[in-house]
Short mmCIF file of C-alpha atoms in Angstrom, two decimals:
data_model
loop_
_atom_site.label_atom_id
_atom_site.label_comp_id
_atom_site.label_asym_id
_atom_site.label_seq_id
_atom_site.Cartn_x
_atom_site.Cartn_y
_atom_site.Cartn_z
CA MET A 1 -0.02 0.12 0.00
CA PRO A 2 1.24 3.63 -0.65
CA TYR A 3 3.03 5.42 2.10
CA PRO A 4 4.15 9.11 2.12
CA HIS A 5 7.63 9.88 1.39
CA ARG A 6 9.65 10.06 4.64
CA LEU A 7 11.42 13.43 5.17
CA SER A 8 15.31 13.21 5.70
CA GLY A 9 14.81 15.09 9.12
CA SER A 10 12.56 12.14 10.36
CA GLU A 11 14.01 9.62 12.54
CA ARG A 12 12.36 7.00 10.36
CA ALA A 13 14.41 7.93 7.40
CA GLY A 14 17.47 6.03 9.07
CA LEU A 15 15.57 2.87 10.13
CA SER A 16 14.13 -0.04 8.27
CA PRO A 17 10.24 -0.44 8.80
CA PHE A 18 9.10 -3.41 10.85
CA ILE A 19 5.85 -4.23 9.08
CA ILE A 20 3.12 -5.98 11.28
CA ALA A 21 1.60 -8.57 9.07
CA THR A 22 -1.19 -10.05 11.21
CA GLY A 23 -1.17 -8.31 14.75
CA ASP A 24 -1.57 -11.84 16.25
CA ALA A 25 0.86 -12.25 19.27
CA SER A 26 0.51 -13.32 22.95
CA PRO A 27 0.39 -10.32 25.09
CA ARG A 28 3.72 -9.55 26.83
CA ASP A 29 4.68 -6.68 29.10
CA GLN A 30 7.98 -5.17 30.09
CA ARG A 31 9.10 -5.79 33.56
CA ASP A 32 10.57 -2.39 34.21
CA LEU A 33 6.93 -0.82 33.40
CA MET A 34 5.02 -3.26 35.58
CA GLU A 35 5.82 -2.14 39.04
CA ARG A 36 6.67 1.39 39.06
CA PRO A 37 4.67 4.53 38.43
CA PHE A 38 5.16 5.36 34.79
CA PHE A 39 1.48 6.19 34.04
CA SER A 40 -1.46 8.02 35.29
CA LEU A 41 -4.12 5.78 36.73
CA ALA A 42 -6.91 8.26 36.21
CA LYS A 43 -8.82 9.25 32.81
CA SER A 44 -8.97 12.92 33.87
CA LEU A 45 -6.13 15.08 32.57
CA ARG A 46 -3.09 14.83 34.77
CA THR A 47 -0.42 17.55 34.50
CA LYS A 48 1.32 17.11 37.81
CA PRO A 49 4.55 15.09 37.47
CA ILE A 50 5.30 11.72 38.86
CA LEU A 51 8.60 11.77 41.16
CA TYR A 52 9.34 8.35 42.46
CA GLU A 53 12.43 7.14 44.26
CA ALA A 54 13.35 3.83 45.92
CA GLY A 55 16.78 2.89 46.65
CA ASP A 56 19.01 3.70 43.58
CA VAL A 57 15.85 3.69 41.15
CA ARG A 58 14.41 7.08 40.29
CA VAL A 59 11.53 7.59 37.93
CA GLU A 60 10.41 11.01 36.82
CA VAL A 61 7.34 11.58 34.42
CA PHE A 62 6.40 14.83 32.97
CA ALA A 63 3.20 15.85 31.26
CA SER A 64 2.33 18.60 28.77
CA ALA A 65 -0.24 21.12 29.91
CA GLU A 66 -2.21 20.68 26.61
CA HIS A 67 -2.40 16.91 26.46
CA GLY A 68 -1.80 15.61 29.91
CA MET A 69 0.18 12.43 30.97
CA ALA A 70 -0.10 9.22 29.34
CA THR A 71 -2.55 6.75 31.21
CA VAL A 72 -2.40 3.16 32.09
CA TRP A 73 -4.82 2.63 29.12
CA ASP A 74 -2.58 4.40 26.61
CA ALA A 75 0.05 2.01 27.87
CA ASP A 76 -1.80 -0.89 25.97
CA VAL A 77 -0.28 0.68 22.65
CA LEU A 78 3.06 -0.22 24.20
CA ILE A 79 2.18 -3.64 25.42
CA TRP A 80 0.90 -4.50 21.81
CA ALA A 81 4.04 -3.14 20.18
CA GLY A 82 6.38 -4.82 22.51
CA SER A 83 4.37 -8.19 22.10
CA GLN A 84 4.75 -7.75 18.23
CA ILE A 85 8.54 -7.27 18.54
CA VAL A 86 8.94 -10.15 20.88
CA GLU A 87 6.92 -12.48 18.54
CA ALA A 88 8.96 -11.69 15.59
CA GLU A 89 12.29 -11.87 17.36
CA THR A 90 11.12 -15.53 18.53
CA LEU A 91 10.51 -16.28 14.88
CA GLY A 92 13.92 -15.17 14.08
CA LEU A 93 12.56 -12.26 12.03
CA LYS A 94 14.26 -8.77 11.87
CA THR A 95 12.58 -6.03 13.92
CA SER A 96 12.94 -2.29 14.32
CA ARG A 97 11.89 0.40 16.42
CA PHE A 98 10.02 1.85 13.53
CA LEU A 99 6.65 0.08 13.22
CA ARG A 100 4.12 0.04 10.32
CA PHE A 101 0.70 -1.26 11.14
CA THR A 102 -3.01 -0.62 10.66
CA PRO A 103 -5.05 0.67 13.62
CA TYR A 104 -7.52 -2.35 13.29
CA GLN A 105 -4.64 -4.68 13.94
CA LEU A 106 -3.78 -2.88 17.25
CA LEU A 107 -7.30 -2.23 18.31
CA ASN A 108 -8.54 -5.89 17.59
CA ALA A 109 -5.55 -7.23 19.54
CA ILE A 110 -6.27 -5.32 22.73
CA GLY A 111 -10.01 -5.94 22.86
CA ARG A 112 -11.08 -2.54 21.61
CA GLN A 113 -14.01 -1.77 19.29
CA THR A 114 -13.05 -0.70 15.96
CA GLY A 115 -15.43 2.22 15.01
CA GLN A 116 -14.55 5.98 14.11
CA ARG A 117 -14.94 7.20 17.62
CA GLU A 118 -12.37 4.52 18.96
CA TYR A 119 -10.00 5.48 16.22
CA LYS A 120 -10.10 9.11 17.28
CA LEU A 121 -9.25 7.93 20.84
CA LEU A 122 -6.27 5.88 19.66
CA LYS A 123 -4.92 9.02 18.13
CA GLY A 124 -5.32 10.77 21.27
CA ALA A 125 -3.48 8.09 23.19
CA LEU A 126 -0.66 8.39 20.56
CA VAL A 127 -0.49 12.11 21.40
CA ARG A 128 -0.19 11.62 25.06
CA LEU A 129 2.40 8.93 24.74
CA GLN A 130 4.40 11.26 22.38
CA SER A 131 4.01 14.31 24.69
CA THR A 132 4.84 12.61 27.88
CA SER A 133 8.57 12.86 28.89
CA ILE A 134 10.50 10.27 31.04
CA ARG A 135 13.60 10.32 33.08
CA THR A 136 14.68 7.31 34.91
CA THR A 137 17.89 5.64 36.15
CA ILE A 138 16.52 2.04 35.36
CA ARG A 139 19.01 0.30 33.10
CA GLN A 140 21.37 3.14 32.94
CA GLY A 141 24.03 2.00 35.36
CA ASP A 142 25.57 4.14 38.10
CA HIS A 143 25.37 7.41 36.19
CA TRP A 144 22.25 9.67 35.97
CA ARG A 145 21.44 9.98 32.25
CA ARG A 146 20.36 13.40 31.76
CA HIS A 147 18.40 13.03 28.60
CA GLN A 148 14.62 12.61 28.29
CA PHE A 149 12.59 10.33 26.13
CA SER A 150 8.98 9.86 25.13
CA TRP A 151 7.02 6.63 24.81
CA ILE A 152 6.79 7.47 21.21
CA ASN A 153 9.36 9.36 19.49
CA GLU A 154 7.00 10.22 16.34
CA TRP A 155 4.17 8.88 14.69
CA GLU A 156 2.05 9.58 11.46
CA GLU A 157 -0.96 8.61 9.66
CA CYS A 158 -0.13 7.13 6.18
CA VAL A 159 -2.67 8.57 3.66
CA THR A 160 -3.17 8.14 0.07
CA ARG A 161 -3.43 11.18 -2.36
CA ASP A 162 -7.17 11.28 -2.20
CA GLY A 163 -6.90 11.45 1.70
CA ARG A 164 -7.83 7.97 2.51
CA VAL A 165 -5.92 6.48 5.59
CA GLU A 166 -4.06 3.26 4.84
CA GLY A 167 -2.16 2.73 8.14
CA MET A 168 0.06 4.20 10.66
CA GLU A 169 3.62 4.48 11.48
CA CYS A 170 5.38 5.10 14.78
CA VAL A 171 9.04 5.12 16.21
CA LEU A 172 9.56 3.72 19.74
CA PRO A 173 12.30 5.05 22.00
CA ASP A 174 15.53 3.08 22.31
CA TRP A 175 15.09 2.54 25.98
CA PHE A 176 11.83 0.78 25.45
CA TYR A 177 13.02 -1.25 22.53
CA ARG A 178 16.03 -2.48 24.25
CA GLY A 179 13.82 -3.56 27.36
CA VAL A 180 11.73 -5.63 24.87
CA VAL A 181 14.34 -7.42 22.77
CA ASP A 182 16.14 -8.42 26.17
CA ARG A 183 13.85 -11.52 26.80
CA SER A 184 14.82 -11.69 30.38
CA LEU A 185 12.99 -8.27 30.82
CA VAL A 186 9.58 -9.38 29.35
CA LEU A 187 6.67 -11.26 31.12
CA THR A 188 3.70 -12.85 29.45
CA ILE A 189 0.39 -11.43 30.83
CA ASP A 190 -3.25 -12.68 30.75
CA PRO A 191 -5.34 -11.39 27.69
CA ALA A 192 -8.06 -10.62 30.39
CA TYR A 193 -5.87 -7.67 31.61
CA PHE A 194 -7.26 -5.75 28.83
CA ARG A 195 -10.74 -6.07 30.15
CA LEU A 196 -9.88 -4.63 33.43
CA THR A 197 -11.76 -1.24 33.67
CA GLY A 198 -10.17 0.46 36.65
CA GLY A 199 -6.88 2.25 36.64
CA ILE A 200 -5.85 0.83 39.97
CA GLU A 201 -6.97 -2.68 38.96
CA ARG A 202 -4.99 -2.61 35.71
CA TRP A 203 -1.68 -1.26 37.75
CA LEU A 204 -2.36 -3.86 40.44
CA TYR A 205 -2.48 -6.81 38.00
CA ARG A 206 0.87 -5.69 36.62
CA VAL A 207 2.35 -5.49 40.10
CA ALA A 208 1.00 -8.93 40.92
CA ARG A 209 2.35 -10.44 37.71
CA LYS A 210 5.82 -9.00 38.35
CA HIS A 211 6.20 -9.51 42.01
CA ALA A 212 3.97 -12.58 42.93
CA GLY A 213 4.45 -14.54 39.53
CA HIS A 214 3.73 -18.27 40.28
CA GLN A 215 5.29 -18.16 43.72
CA ARG A 216 3.26 -20.30 46.23
CA HIS A 217 3.17 -17.70 49.00
CA GLY A 218 2.54 -14.77 46.55
CA TRP A 219 3.90 -11.38 47.74
CA LEU A 220 2.90 -9.14 50.57
CA PHE A 221 2.91 -5.26 50.48
CA ASP A 222 1.64 -2.77 53.02
CA PHE A 223 -0.92 -0.30 51.91
CA LEU A 224 1.27 2.93 52.34
CA HIS A 225 4.07 1.39 50.16
CA LEU A 226 1.41 0.30 47.44
CA HIS A 227 0.11 3.93 47.52
CA LYS A 228 3.81 5.35 46.73
CA LYS A 229 4.52 2.74 43.95
CA SER A 230 1.38 3.44 42.17
CA GLY A 231 1.98 7.34 41.63
CA SER A 232 -1.76 7.96 42.17
CA LEU A 233 -2.88 11.51 43.12
CA VAL A 234 -5.70 10.26 45.23
CA ARG A 235 -5.50 10.68 49.12
CA PHE A 236 -4.07 7.63 50.88
CA SER A 237 -7.30 7.09 52.64
CA ASP A 238 -9.14 7.06 49.39
CA PHE A 239 -6.58 4.71 47.92
CA ALA A 240 -6.89 2.38 50.68
CA LEU A 241 -10.69 2.40 50.57
CA GLN A 242 -10.33 1.43 46.69
CA LEU A 243 -8.04 -1.49 47.67
CA ARG A 244 -10.67 -2.83 50.09
CA ARG A 245 -13.28 -2.72 47.40
CA ILE A 246 -11.02 -4.38 44.94
CA VAL A 247 -10.30 -7.20 47.45
CA ALA A 248 -14.09 -7.56 47.79
CA ARG A 249 -14.65 -7.92 44.11
CA GLN A 250 -11.59 -10.06 43.27
CA PRO A 251 -11.33 -8.83 39.70
CA ILE A 252 -7.58 -9.41 39.26
CA PRO A 253 -7.14 -12.53 36.62
CA CYS A 254 -5.05 -15.37 37.83
CA TYR A 255 -4.57 -13.88 41.41
CA ARG A 256 -6.41 -13.82 44.78
CA LEU A 257 -6.14 -10.76 46.99
CA VAL A 258 -6.20 -11.05 50.79
CA ILE A 259 -5.98 -8.20 53.38
CA GLU A 260 -3.85 -9.11 56.47
CA ARG A 261 -3.20 -6.87 59.42
CA GLU A 262 -0.35 -6.45 61.78
CA GLY A 263 -1.43 -4.11 64.63
CA ARG A 264 -2.83 -1.07 62.74
CA MET A 265 -1.00 -1.72 59.59
CA GLU A 266 -3.03 -2.92 56.47
CA MET A 267 -1.31 -5.36 54.00
CA LEU A 268 -2.24 -6.80 50.74
CA ARG A 269 -1.25 -10.33 50.05
CA ILE A 270 -1.25 -11.29 46.44
CA LEU A 271 -1.70 -15.10 45.85
CA PRO A 272 -1.56 -16.85 42.46
CA ILE A 273 -4.55 -19.00 41.63
CA PRO A 274 -3.22 -22.55 40.69
CA ALA A 275 -3.95 -23.35 37.09
CA PRO A 276 -6.58 -26.12 36.61
CA VAL A 277 -5.39 -29.55 35.76
CA ASP A 278 -6.48 -31.00 32.67
CA LYS A 279 -8.45 -34.17 32.49
CA GLY A 280 -6.58 -37.46 31.78
CA VAL A 281 -6.45 -39.02 28.33
CA ASP A 282 -8.30 -42.28 27.57
CA ALA A 283 -5.99 -45.30 27.45
CA VAL A 284 -6.70 -45.79 23.73
CA GLY A 285 -6.58 -42.93 21.18
CA THR A 286 -4.76 -39.77 20.49
CA SER A 287 -4.65 -36.60 22.35
CA HIS A 288 -6.09 -33.51 20.81
CA ALA A 289 -5.49 -34.64 17.37
CA SER A 290 -7.23 -36.23 14.40
CA PRO A 291 -7.32 -39.95 14.28
CA VAL A 292 -5.36 -40.15 11.12
CA GLY A 293 -1.86 -38.40 10.72
CA ILE A 294 1.67 -38.36 11.69
CA SER A 295 3.55 -36.39 14.15
CA HIS A 296 4.36 -32.82 13.24
CA ALA A 297 1.96 -32.91 10.38
CA GLY A 298 0.41 -29.53 9.25
CA VAL A 299 -3.28 -30.50 9.56
CA SER A 300 -3.23 -33.41 11.93
CA GLY A 301 -0.95 -35.14 14.15
CA LEU A 302 -0.54 -37.91 16.66
CA ARG A 303 0.34 -35.44 19.41
CA THR A 304 -0.63 -31.89 19.97
CA HIS A 305 1.99 -29.30 18.90
CA LYS A 306 3.32 -27.17 21.69
CA PRO A 307 3.04 -23.43 20.97
CA GLN A 308 6.14 -22.27 18.83
CA LEU A 309 6.12 -18.73 20.07
CA SER A 310 6.27 -19.07 23.86
CA LEU A 311 9.33 -17.70 25.49
CA TRP A 312 9.07 -20.07 28.41
CA PRO A 313 8.31 -23.84 28.64
CA GLU A 314 4.61 -24.61 29.45
CA ASP A 315 5.71 -27.34 32.08
CA ALA A 316 8.04 -25.16 33.86
CA ILE A 317 7.37 -22.55 36.63
CA SER A 318 9.61 -19.57 36.28
CA ALA A 319 11.87 -18.54 39.08
CA ALA A 320 10.63 -16.45 41.82
CA ASN A 321 10.40 -12.93 40.62
CA ILE A 322 12.76 -11.35 43.15
CA ASP A 323 15.87 -10.72 41.07
CA SER A 324 15.37 -7.12 40.41
CA ASN A 325 13.07 -6.26 43.33
CA ARG A 326 15.51 -5.81 46.10
CA ALA A 327 15.41 -1.92 45.83
CA SER A 328 11.89 -1.74 47.32
CA ASN A 329 10.89 -5.35 48.23
CA PHE A 330 11.72 -8.13 50.46
CA SER A 331 11.23 -11.88 50.21
CA SER A 332 7.91 -13.47 49.45
CA ALA A 333 7.88 -15.53 52.59
CA PRO A 334 4.68 -15.39 54.39
CA ARG A 335 5.64 -13.33 57.40
CA LEU A 336 7.96 -10.78 55.54
CA VAL A 337 6.29 -7.43 54.58
CA ASP A 338 7.18 -5.05 51.85
CA ARG A 339 6.60 -1.91 53.76
CA GLY A 340 8.92 0.29 51.73
CA PRO A 341 9.98 3.87 52.44
CA LYS A 342 7.52 5.82 54.87
CA THR A 343 5.29 8.28 53.03
CA PRO A 344 2.93 10.98 54.46
CA ARG A 345 -0.56 9.67 55.12
CA ARG A 346 -2.10 12.21 52.66
CA ALA A 347 -0.93 12.91 49.22
CA ALA A 348 -2.07 15.60 46.70
CA SER A 349 -5.73 16.10 45.90
CA LEU A 350 -7.91 13.79 43.87
CA ASP A 351 -7.04 13.88 40.17
CA GLY A 352 -10.01 11.79 39.01
CA SER A 353 -11.79 8.51 39.35
CA ASP A 354 -9.11 5.66 39.15
CA THR A 355 -12.04 3.04 38.64
CA ALA A 356 -13.99 4.60 35.70
CA ASP A 357 -14.77 2.47 32.67
CA SER A 358 -11.99 2.03 30.15
CA PRO A 359 -12.25 4.24 27.16
CA PRO A 360 -12.26 2.17 23.98
CA PHE A 361 -9.84 3.05 20.99
CA SER A 362 -11.03 2.63 17.58
CA SER A 363 -9.88 2.46 13.98
CA SER A 364 -11.96 3.10 10.88
CA PRO A 365 -13.83 -0.15 9.55
CA SER A 366 -11.99 0.27 6.25
CA PHE A 367 -8.74 -0.71 7.96
CA ARG A 368 -8.20 -4.50 7.51
CA PRO A 369 -4.95 -6.26 7.81
CA THR A 370 -3.40 -8.44 5.15
CA ARG A 371 -2.86 -11.67 6.82
CA LEU A 372 0.17 -13.72 5.70
CA PRO A 373 0.21 -17.56 5.50
CA SER A 374 0.27 -19.28 8.76
CA ARG A 375 3.79 -19.93 9.97
CA GLY A 376 2.78 -23.26 11.69
CA ALA A 377 0.75 -24.53 14.43
CA ARG A 378 0.15 -22.06 17.24
#
């Protein structure tokens, strides 16, 4: 399809495009973004910066007065982009920070509607991602790196001469791209995450996936430390109230939340829910395969093909997710508590509801991806 000529001053001019063929990829998130306050948890416009420090980790997020800070819903764009890059790298394909895609591919993958309204909301998300500036010491060694980056360096609608939109192009920052291609810094997430409607719920799932993982005893946080890690502008008392309501509803996929108390201190234990055990296979017959065929056949086989695109074996439980948590967390043993640095009991004024319904993105119905032939059993 036709794309506009890239100007020599554009960063895209020096990058080879990574063309998204189908958009199908298991969702994966970047570890560094899962536990620290990089995004606003409210839908209302936030201009007050996030200033977070724990040990030798510093995170500073600045918003523009016109567009506000990128939200946890806007971060779905980054999750999708990172998932596409990891999937392609697993297949041995060449990737790039320069992505070319159709809005339909993105919106469909993250469970959004595909109408004109949602397409406009997607463009709003891209604007906020580009206008939000970040400084951080994460993955930058002992020296504070004094340059700023945005979640998206640049983006553009690709249109024909008659004004018909054919797709989109965007350039991701090098900091994010390096964190995605390093597979040790990526975790799979449940697709049900995209159906979570509350900002705190979405942030809490990412914290749970990062810290609790598959550990039997999960992870334990005190409420004050969770409030600081969230970066939310709501008062601590309101934040604690929302946590109690979330515990009562149990909306977090794959995890169970339990409130524990030690004196006057409230703590949240995040426990993984064991995966259900598959039913046994009959003594005679083949498992999940057509009655006729040979192993590794394209259509039928004597045994089910394992997913070819997974980064981790299905029959193994990953190691405890405590390798990079020592700056602000302790062991996940039952009696140890992640209290974190002491913070004032009241934070800044309320910046908007953290539990409002998630705004859908959209694309024009005319955007339809061209699917390539299947690369094998998935």
